[in-house]
Structures are given as C-alpha cells and as structure tokens.
JSON list of C-alpha atoms in Angstrom, two decimals:
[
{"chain": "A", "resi": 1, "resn": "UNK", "atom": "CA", "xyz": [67.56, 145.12, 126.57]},
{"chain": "A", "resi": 2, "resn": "UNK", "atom": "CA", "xyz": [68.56, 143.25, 129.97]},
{"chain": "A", "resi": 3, "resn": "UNK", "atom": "CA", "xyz": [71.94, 142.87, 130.78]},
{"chain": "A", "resi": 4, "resn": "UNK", "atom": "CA", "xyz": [72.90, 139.31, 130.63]},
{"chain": "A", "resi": 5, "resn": "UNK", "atom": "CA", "xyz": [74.50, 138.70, 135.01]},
{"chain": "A", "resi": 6, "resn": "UNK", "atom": "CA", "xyz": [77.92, 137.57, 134.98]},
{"chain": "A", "resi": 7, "resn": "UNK", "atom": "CA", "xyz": [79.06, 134.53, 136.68]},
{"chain": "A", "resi": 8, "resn": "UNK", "atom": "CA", "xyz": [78.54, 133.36, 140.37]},
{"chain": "A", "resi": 9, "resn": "UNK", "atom": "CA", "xyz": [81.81, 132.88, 142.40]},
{"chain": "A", "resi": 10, "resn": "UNK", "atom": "CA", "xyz": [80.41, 129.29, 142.46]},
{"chain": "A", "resi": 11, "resn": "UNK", "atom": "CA", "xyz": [79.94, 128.98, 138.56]},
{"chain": "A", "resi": 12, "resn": "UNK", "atom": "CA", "xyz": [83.84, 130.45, 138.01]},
{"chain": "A", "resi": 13, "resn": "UNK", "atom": "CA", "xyz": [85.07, 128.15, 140.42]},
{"chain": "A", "resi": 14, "resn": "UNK", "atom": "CA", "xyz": [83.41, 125.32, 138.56]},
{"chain": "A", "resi": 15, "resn": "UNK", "atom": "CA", "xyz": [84.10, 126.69, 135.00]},
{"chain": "A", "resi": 16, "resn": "UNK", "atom": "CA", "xyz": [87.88, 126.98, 135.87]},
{"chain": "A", "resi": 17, "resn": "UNK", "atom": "CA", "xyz": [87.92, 123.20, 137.00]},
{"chain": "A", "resi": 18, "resn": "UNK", "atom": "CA", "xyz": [86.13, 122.15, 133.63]},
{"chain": "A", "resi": 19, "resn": "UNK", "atom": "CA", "xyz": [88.66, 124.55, 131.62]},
{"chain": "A", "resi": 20, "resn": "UNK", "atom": "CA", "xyz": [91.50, 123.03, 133.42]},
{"chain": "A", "resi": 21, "resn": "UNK", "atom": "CA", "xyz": [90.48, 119.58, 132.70]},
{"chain": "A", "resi": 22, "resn": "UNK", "atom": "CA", "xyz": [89.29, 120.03, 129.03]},
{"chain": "A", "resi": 23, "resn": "UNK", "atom": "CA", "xyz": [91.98, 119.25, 125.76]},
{"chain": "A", "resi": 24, "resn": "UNK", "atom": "CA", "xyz": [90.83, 122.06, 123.00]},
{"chain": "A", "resi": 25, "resn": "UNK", "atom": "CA", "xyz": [89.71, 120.46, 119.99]},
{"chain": "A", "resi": 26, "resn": "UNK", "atom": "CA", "xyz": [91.77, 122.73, 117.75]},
{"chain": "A", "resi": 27, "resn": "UNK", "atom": "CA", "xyz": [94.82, 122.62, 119.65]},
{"chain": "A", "resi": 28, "resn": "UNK", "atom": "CA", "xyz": [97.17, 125.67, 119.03]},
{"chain": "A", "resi": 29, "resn": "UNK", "atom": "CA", "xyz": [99.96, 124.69, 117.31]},
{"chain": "A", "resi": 30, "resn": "UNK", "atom": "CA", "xyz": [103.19, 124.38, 119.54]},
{"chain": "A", "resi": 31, "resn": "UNK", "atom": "CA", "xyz": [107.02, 125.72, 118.71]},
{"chain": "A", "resi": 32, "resn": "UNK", "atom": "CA", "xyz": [108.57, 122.82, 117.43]},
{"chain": "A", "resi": 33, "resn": "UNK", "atom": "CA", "xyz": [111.61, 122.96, 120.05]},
{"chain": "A", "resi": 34, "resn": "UNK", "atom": "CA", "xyz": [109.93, 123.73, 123.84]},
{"chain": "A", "resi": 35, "resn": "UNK", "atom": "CA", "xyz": [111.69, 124.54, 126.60]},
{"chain": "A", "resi": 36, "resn": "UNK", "atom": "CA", "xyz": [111.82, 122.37, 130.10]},
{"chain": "A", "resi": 37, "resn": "UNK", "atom": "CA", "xyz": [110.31, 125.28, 131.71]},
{"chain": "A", "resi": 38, "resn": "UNK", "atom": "CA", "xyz": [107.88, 125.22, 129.42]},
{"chain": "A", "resi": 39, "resn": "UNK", "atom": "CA", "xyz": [106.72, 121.72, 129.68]},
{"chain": "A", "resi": 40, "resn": "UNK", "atom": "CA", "xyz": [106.86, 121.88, 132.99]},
{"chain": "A", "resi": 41, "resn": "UNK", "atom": "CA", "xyz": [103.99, 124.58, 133.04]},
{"chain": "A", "resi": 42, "resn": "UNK", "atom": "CA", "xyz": [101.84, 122.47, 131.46]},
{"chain": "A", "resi": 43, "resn": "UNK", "atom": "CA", "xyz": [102.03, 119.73, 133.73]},
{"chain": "A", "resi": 44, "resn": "UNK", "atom": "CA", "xyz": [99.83, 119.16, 136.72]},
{"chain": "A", "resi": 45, "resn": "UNK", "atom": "CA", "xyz": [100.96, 119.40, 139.92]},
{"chain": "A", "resi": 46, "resn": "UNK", "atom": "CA", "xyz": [102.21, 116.25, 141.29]},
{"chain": "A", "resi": 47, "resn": "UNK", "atom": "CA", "xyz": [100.03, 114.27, 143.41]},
{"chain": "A", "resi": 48, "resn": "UNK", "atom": "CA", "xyz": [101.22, 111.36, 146.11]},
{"chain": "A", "resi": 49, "resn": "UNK", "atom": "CA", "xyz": [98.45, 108.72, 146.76]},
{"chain": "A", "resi": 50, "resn": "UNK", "atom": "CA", "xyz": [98.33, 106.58, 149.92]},
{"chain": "A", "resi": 51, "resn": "UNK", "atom": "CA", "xyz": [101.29, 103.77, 148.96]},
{"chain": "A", "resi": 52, "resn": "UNK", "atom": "CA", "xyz": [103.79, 106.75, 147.83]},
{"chain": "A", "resi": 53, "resn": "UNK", "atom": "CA", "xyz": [103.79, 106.68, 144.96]},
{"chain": "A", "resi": 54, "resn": "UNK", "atom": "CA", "xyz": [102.92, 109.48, 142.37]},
{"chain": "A", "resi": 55, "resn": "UNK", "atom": "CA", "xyz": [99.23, 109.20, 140.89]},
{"chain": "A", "resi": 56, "resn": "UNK", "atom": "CA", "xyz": [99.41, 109.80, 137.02]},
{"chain": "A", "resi": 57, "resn": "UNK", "atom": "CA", "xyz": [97.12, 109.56, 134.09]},
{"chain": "A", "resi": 58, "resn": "UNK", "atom": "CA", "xyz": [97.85, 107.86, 131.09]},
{"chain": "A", "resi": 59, "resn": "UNK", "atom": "CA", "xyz": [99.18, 110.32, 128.32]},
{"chain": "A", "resi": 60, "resn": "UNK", "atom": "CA", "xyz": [99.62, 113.64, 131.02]},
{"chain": "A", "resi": 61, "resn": "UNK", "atom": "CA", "xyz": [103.16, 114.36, 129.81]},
{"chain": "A", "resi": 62, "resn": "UNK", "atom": "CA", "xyz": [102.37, 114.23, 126.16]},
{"chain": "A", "resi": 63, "resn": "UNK", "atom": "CA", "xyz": [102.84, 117.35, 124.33]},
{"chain": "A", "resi": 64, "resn": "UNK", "atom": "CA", "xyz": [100.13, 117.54, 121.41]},
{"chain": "A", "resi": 65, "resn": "UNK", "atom": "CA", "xyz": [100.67, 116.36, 118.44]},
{"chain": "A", "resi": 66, "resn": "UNK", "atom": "CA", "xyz": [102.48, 119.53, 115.41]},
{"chain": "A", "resi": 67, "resn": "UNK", "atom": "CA", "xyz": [100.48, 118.25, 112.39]},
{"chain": "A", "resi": 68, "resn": "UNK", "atom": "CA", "xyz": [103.16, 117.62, 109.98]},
{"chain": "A", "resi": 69, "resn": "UNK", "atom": "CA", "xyz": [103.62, 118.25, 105.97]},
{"chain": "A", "resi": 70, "resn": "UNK", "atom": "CA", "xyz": [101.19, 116.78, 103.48]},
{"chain": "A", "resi": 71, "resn": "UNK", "atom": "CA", "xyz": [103.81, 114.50, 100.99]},
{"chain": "A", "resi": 72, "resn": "UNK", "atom": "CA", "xyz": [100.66, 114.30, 98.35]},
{"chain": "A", "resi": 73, "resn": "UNK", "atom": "CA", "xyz": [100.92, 116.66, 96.14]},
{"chain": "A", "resi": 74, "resn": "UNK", "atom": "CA", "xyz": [98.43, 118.22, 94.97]},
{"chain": "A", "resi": 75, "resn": "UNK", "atom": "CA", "xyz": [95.64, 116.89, 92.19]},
{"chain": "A", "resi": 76, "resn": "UNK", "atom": "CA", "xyz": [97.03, 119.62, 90.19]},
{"chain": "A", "resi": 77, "resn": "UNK", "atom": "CA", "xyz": [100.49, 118.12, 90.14]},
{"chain": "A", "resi": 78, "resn": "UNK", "atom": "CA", "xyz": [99.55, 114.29, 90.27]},
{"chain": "A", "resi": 79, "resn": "UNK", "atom": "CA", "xyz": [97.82, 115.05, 86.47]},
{"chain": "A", "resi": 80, "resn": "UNK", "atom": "CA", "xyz": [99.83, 117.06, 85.46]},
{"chain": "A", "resi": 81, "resn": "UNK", "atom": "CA", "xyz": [102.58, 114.49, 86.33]},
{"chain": "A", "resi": 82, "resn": "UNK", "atom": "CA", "xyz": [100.89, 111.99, 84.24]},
{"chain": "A", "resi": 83, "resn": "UNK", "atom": "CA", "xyz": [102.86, 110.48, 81.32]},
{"chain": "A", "resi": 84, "resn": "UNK", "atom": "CA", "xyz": [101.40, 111.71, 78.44]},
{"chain": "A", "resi": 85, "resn": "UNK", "atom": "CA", "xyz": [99.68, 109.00, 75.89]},
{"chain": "A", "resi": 86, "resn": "UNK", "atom": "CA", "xyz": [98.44, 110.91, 72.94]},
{"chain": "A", "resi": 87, "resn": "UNK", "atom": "CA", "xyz": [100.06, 112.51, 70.39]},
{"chain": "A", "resi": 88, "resn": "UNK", "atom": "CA", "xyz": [102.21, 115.53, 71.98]},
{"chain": "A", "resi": 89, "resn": "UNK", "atom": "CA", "xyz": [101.29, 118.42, 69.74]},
{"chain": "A", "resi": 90, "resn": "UNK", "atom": "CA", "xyz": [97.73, 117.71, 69.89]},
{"chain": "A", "resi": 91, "resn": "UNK", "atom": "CA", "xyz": [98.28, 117.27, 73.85]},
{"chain": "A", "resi": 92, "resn": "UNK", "atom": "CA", "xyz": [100.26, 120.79, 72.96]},
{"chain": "A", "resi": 93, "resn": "UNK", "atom": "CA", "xyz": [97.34, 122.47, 71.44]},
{"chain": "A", "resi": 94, "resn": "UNK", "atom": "CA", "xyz": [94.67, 120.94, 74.08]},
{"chain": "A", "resi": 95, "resn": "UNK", "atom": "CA", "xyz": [96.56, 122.33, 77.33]},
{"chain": "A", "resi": 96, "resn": "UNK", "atom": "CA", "xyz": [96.68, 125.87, 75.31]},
{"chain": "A", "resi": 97, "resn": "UNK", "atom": "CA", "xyz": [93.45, 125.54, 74.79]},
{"chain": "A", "resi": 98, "resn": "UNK", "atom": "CA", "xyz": [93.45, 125.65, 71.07]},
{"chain": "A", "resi": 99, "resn": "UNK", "atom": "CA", "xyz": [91.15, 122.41, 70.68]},
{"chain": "A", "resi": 100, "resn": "UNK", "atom": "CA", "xyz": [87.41, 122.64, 70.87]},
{"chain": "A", "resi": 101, "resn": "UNK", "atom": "CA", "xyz": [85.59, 120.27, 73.00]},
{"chain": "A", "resi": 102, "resn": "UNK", "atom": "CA", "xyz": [83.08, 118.04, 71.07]},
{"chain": "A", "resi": 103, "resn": "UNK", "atom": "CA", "xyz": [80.91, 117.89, 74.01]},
{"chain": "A", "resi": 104, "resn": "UNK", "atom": "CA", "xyz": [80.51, 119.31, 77.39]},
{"chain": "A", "resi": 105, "resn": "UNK", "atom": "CA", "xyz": [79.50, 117.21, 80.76]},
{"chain": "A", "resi": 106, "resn": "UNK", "atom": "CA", "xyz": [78.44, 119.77, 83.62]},
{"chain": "A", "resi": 107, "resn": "UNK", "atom": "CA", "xyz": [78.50, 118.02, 86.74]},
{"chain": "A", "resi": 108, "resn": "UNK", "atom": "CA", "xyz": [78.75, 121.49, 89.11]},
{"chain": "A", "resi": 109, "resn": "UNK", "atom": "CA", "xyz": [76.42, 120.97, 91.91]},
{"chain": "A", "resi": 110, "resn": "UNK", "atom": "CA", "xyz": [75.67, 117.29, 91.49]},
{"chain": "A", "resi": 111, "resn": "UNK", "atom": "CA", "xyz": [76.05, 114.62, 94.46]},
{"chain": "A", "resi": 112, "resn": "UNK", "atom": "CA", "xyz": [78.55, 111.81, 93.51]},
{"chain": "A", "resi": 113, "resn": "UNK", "atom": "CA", "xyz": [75.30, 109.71, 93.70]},
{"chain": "A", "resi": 114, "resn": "UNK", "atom": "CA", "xyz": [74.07, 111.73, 90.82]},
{"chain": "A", "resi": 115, "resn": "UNK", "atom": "CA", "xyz": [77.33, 112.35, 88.66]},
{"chain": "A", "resi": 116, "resn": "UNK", "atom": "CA", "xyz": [78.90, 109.24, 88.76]},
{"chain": "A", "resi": 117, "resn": "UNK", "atom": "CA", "xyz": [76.44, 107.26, 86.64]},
{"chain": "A", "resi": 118, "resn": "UNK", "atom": "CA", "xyz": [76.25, 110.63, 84.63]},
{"chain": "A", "resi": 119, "resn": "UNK", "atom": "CA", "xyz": [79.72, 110.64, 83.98]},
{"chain": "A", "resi": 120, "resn": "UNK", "atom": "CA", "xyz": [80.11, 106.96, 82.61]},
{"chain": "A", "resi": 121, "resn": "UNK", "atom": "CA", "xyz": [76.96, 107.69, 80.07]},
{"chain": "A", "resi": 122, "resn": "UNK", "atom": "CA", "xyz": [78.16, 110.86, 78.92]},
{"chain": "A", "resi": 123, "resn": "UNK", "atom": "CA", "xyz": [81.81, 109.12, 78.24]},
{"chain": "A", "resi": 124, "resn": "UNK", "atom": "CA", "xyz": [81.03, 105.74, 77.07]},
{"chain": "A", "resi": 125, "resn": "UNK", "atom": "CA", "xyz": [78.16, 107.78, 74.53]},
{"chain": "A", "resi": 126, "resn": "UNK", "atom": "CA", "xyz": [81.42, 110.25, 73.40]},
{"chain": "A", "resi": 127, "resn": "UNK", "atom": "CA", "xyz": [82.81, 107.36, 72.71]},
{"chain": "A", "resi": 128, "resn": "UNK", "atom": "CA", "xyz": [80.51, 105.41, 70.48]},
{"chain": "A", "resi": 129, "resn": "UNK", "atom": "CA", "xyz": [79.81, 108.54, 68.70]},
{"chain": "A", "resi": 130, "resn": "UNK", "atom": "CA", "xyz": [83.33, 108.83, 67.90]},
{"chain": "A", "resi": 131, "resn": "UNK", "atom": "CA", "xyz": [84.02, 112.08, 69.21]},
{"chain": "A", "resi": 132, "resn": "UNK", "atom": "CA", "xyz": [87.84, 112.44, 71.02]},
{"chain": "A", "resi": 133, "resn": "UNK", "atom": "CA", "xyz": [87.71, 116.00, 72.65]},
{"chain": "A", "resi": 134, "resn": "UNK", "atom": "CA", "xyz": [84.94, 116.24, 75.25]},
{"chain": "A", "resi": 135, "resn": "UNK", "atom": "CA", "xyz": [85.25, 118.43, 78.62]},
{"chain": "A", "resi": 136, "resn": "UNK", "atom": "CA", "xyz": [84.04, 117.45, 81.58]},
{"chain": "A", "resi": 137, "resn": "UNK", "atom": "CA", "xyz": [82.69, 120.47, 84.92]},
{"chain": "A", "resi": 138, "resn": "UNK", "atom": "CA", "xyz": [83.32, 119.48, 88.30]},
{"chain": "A", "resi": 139, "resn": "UNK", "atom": "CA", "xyz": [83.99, 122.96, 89.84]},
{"chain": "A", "resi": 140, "resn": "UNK", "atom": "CA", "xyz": [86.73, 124.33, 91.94]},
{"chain": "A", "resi": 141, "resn": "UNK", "atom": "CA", "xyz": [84.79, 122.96, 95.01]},
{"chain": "A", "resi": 142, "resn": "UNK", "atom": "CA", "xyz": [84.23, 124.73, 98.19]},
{"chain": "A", "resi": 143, "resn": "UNK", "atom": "CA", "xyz": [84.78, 124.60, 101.85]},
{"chain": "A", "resi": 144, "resn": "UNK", "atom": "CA", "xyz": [82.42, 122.71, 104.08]},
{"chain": "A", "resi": 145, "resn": "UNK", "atom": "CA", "xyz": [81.58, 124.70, 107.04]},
{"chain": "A", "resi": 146, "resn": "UNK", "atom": "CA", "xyz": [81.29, 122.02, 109.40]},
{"chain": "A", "resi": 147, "resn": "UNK", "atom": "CA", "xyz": [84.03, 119.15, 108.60]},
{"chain": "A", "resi": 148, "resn": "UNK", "atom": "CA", "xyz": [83.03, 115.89, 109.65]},
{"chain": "A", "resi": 149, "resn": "UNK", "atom": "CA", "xyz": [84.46, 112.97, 111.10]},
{"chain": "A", "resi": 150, "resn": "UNK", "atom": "CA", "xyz": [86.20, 111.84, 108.27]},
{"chain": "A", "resi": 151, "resn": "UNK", "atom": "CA", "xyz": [88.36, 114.37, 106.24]},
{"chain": "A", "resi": 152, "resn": "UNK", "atom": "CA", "xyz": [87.15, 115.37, 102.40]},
{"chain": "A", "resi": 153, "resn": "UNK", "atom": "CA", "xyz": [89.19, 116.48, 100.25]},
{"chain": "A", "resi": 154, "resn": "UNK", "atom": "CA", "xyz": [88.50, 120.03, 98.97]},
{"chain": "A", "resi": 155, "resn": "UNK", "atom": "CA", "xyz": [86.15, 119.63, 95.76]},
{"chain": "A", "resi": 156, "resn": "UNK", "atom": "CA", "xyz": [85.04, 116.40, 96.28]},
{"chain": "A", "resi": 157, "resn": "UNK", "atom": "CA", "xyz": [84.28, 115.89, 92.25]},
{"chain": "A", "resi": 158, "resn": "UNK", "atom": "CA", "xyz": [86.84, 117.89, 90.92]},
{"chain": "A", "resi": 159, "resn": "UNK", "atom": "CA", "xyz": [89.00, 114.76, 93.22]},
{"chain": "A", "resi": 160, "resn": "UNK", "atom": "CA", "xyz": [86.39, 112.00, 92.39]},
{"chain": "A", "resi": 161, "resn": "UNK", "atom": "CA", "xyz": [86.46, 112.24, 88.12]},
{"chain": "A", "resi": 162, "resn": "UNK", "atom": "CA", "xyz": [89.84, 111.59, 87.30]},
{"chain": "A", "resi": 163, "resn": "UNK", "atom": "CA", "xyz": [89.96, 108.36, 89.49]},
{"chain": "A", "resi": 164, "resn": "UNK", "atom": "CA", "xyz": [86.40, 107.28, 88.07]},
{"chain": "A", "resi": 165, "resn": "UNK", "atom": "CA", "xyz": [87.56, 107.69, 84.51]},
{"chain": "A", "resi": 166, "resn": "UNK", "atom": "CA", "xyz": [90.62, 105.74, 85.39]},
{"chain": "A", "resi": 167, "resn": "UNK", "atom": "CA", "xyz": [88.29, 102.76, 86.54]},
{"chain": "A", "resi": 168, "resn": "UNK", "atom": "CA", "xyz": [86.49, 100.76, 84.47]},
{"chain": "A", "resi": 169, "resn": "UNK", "atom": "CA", "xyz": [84.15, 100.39, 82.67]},
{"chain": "A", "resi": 170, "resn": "UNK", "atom": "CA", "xyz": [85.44, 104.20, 81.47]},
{"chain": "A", "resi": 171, "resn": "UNK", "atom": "CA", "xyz": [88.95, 103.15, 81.37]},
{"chain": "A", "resi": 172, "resn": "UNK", "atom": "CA", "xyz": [88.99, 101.30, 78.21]},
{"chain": "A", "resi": 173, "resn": "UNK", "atom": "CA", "xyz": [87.66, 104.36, 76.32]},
{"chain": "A", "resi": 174, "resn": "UNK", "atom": "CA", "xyz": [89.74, 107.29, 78.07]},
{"chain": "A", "resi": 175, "resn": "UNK", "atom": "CA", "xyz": [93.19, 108.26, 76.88]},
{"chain": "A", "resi": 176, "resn": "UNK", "atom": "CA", "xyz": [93.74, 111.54, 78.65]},
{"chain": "A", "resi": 177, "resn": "UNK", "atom": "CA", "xyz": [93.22, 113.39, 81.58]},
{"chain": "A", "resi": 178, "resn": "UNK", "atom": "CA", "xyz": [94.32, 116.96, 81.51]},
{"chain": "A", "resi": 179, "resn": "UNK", "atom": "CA", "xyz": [93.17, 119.75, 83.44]},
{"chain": "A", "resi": 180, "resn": "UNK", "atom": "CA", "xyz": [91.09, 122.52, 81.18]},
{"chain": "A", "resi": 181, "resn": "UNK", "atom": "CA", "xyz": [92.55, 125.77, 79.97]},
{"chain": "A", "resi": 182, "resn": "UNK", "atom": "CA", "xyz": [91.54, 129.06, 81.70]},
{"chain": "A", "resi": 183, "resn": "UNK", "atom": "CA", "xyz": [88.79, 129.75, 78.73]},
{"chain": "A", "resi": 184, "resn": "UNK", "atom": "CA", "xyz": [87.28, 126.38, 79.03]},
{"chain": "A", "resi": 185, "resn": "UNK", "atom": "CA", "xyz": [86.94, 126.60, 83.19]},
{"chain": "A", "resi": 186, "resn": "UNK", "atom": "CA", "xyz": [90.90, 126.16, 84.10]},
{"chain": "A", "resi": 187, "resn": "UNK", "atom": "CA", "xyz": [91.06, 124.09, 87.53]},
{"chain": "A", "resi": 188, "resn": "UNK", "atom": "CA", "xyz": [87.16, 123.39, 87.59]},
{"chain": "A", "resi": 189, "resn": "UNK", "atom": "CA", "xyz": [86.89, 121.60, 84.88]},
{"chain": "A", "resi": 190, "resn": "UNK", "atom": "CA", "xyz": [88.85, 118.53, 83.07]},
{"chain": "A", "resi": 191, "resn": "UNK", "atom": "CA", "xyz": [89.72, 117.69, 79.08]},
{"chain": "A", "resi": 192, "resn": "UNK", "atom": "CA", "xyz": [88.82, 113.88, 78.76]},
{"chain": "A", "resi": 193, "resn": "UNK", "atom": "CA", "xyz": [90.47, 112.84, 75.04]},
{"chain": "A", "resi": 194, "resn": "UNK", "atom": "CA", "xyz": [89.05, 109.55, 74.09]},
{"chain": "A", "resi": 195, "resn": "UNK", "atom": "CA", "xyz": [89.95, 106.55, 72.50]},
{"chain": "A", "resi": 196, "resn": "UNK", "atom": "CA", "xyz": [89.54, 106.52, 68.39]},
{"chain": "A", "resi": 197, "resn": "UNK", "atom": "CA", "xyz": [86.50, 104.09, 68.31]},
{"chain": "A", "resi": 198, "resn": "UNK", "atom": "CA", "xyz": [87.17, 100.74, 66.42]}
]
C-alpha cells in the first residue's frame, strides 16, 4: 500500500489561512464566564486601513453563541401533565396496565404520509365499533444520522400522534391520551381511551 505524501509547505500555508478564516459548524461550547485575556486571543490582530481608522468585520468580536436550556419539557411530562378526563380508577388500572386493549394500531416504521390517514381510520372505526381501550405503536424513535436543516424532534410519530388525535376529525372521539405500560410497549407506544359511542 502507498503511503499517502504529506502536505507541501505551499498547501500548509494555504490550509492554515482557510483554518484561520473558517467558523466550525459545531462550535465547542465556551465557559460561560471568559476571561479578557481570553477574548482577546481570539481576536484578530488589528488592522489600520489608509484613513486611520481600524478595518473590522461585522460580528468579529462576538463570542459564539452557549446554547441554552430547553424550557419544553419533555412529551413524557406534557401527557403525563394532562388533566385527566375519564374516570380515575379506570385511568388507575390503564397506566398499571391492568386494562386490555380492544385493538392494536402498529404504526412502527411508517412515514407520517402513511400513518396519519392510518391513524384516523383505525380511531374513528374503534369508535363506531364501540370499543374504548385501543393502543396505538409509534416506537421510541431513533436518531437520524445526518440532521437536516430544520430540527426533528426525536421519534417523529411517537411526537406526531398525540397532537393528531387532539385535532379533528379524531378529537371528537378521543378522551385520553396516556402513555402505555411497560408490558404493552411503555414509551413507544400510546393508550387512546375513546369516547362511549352514542
């Protein structure tokens, strides 16, 4: 196997001026009290132009921004959170998991193309059939290897259901969202209790 040549005096000089001039896209994050000195480092060196005064680019001083706290709390919490509407021991025995789902909606792996539309059928059906119970898959989610432009949340379903079946036309026919227990799927999965159909 050839060994790869290492740089040209040329190629470091120009790779240094490129490094120098480059912001990293993942800045490190900074101490949040920095010294002078400190600051001073990072500055460039001060440069007079031909009228005196001191050439500067807009936004050279700025220190980079210390991502702060997320104040959401978590989906977990929100419906958890949530006032309760049915009857409390029932709502008791579901979060135990003593209650059997009359139905089961698996929606692992789907697009939200794909599960939205499957969602509302498999709801408003539950509902016309009577049934109160039914349990609804979304899995835990996982990590996207590349993130894109826009942030996702992490599990886009398992963030996407309870705000669908909060909208209508599934609104009128769900009373409860309540995360399952462990033995029905625990954080990947959701109890829906319906509605007693008139």
């Amino acid at each position: 196997m050839k060994k790869p040549r290492g740089l040209r005096p040329d190629e470091e000089e120009l790779w240094q001026t490129v490094a120098i001039q480059t912001n990293p896209l993942h800045p490190i994050r900074q101490p949040q009290s920095l010294s002078d000195r400190t600051v001073q480092a990072t500055r460039k060196p001060l440069k007079i132009n031909k009228s005196g005064l001191r050439a500067f680019h807009i936004g050279e001083t700025v220190i980079p921004h210390v991502k702060g706290h997320a104040l959401l709390p978590s989906l977990a919490d929100r419906i958890s959170q949530a006032p309760v509407q049915m009857d409390h021991k029932t709502f008791g025995k579901m979060k135990k998991g003593r209650l059997s789902p009359e139905g089961k909606l698996d929606l692992h792996g789907m697009t939200m193309a794909n599960a939205h539309p499957a969602l509302n059928r498999f709801i408003l059906d539950a509902y016309a059939d009577g049934r109160r119970l039914v349990l609804v898959v979304t899995g835990k989610g996982k990590y996207r290897d590349e993130p894109g432009p826009i942030p996702v949340p992490y599990g886009v379903l398992k963030h996407q259901v309870p705000q669908w079946l909060m909208m209508p036309p599934l609104r009128s026919a769900v009373l409860q969202v309540s995360e399952a227990h462990l033995k029905h799927g625990g954080g990947g999965a959701y109890y829906v209790y319906l509605r007693r159909h008139r």
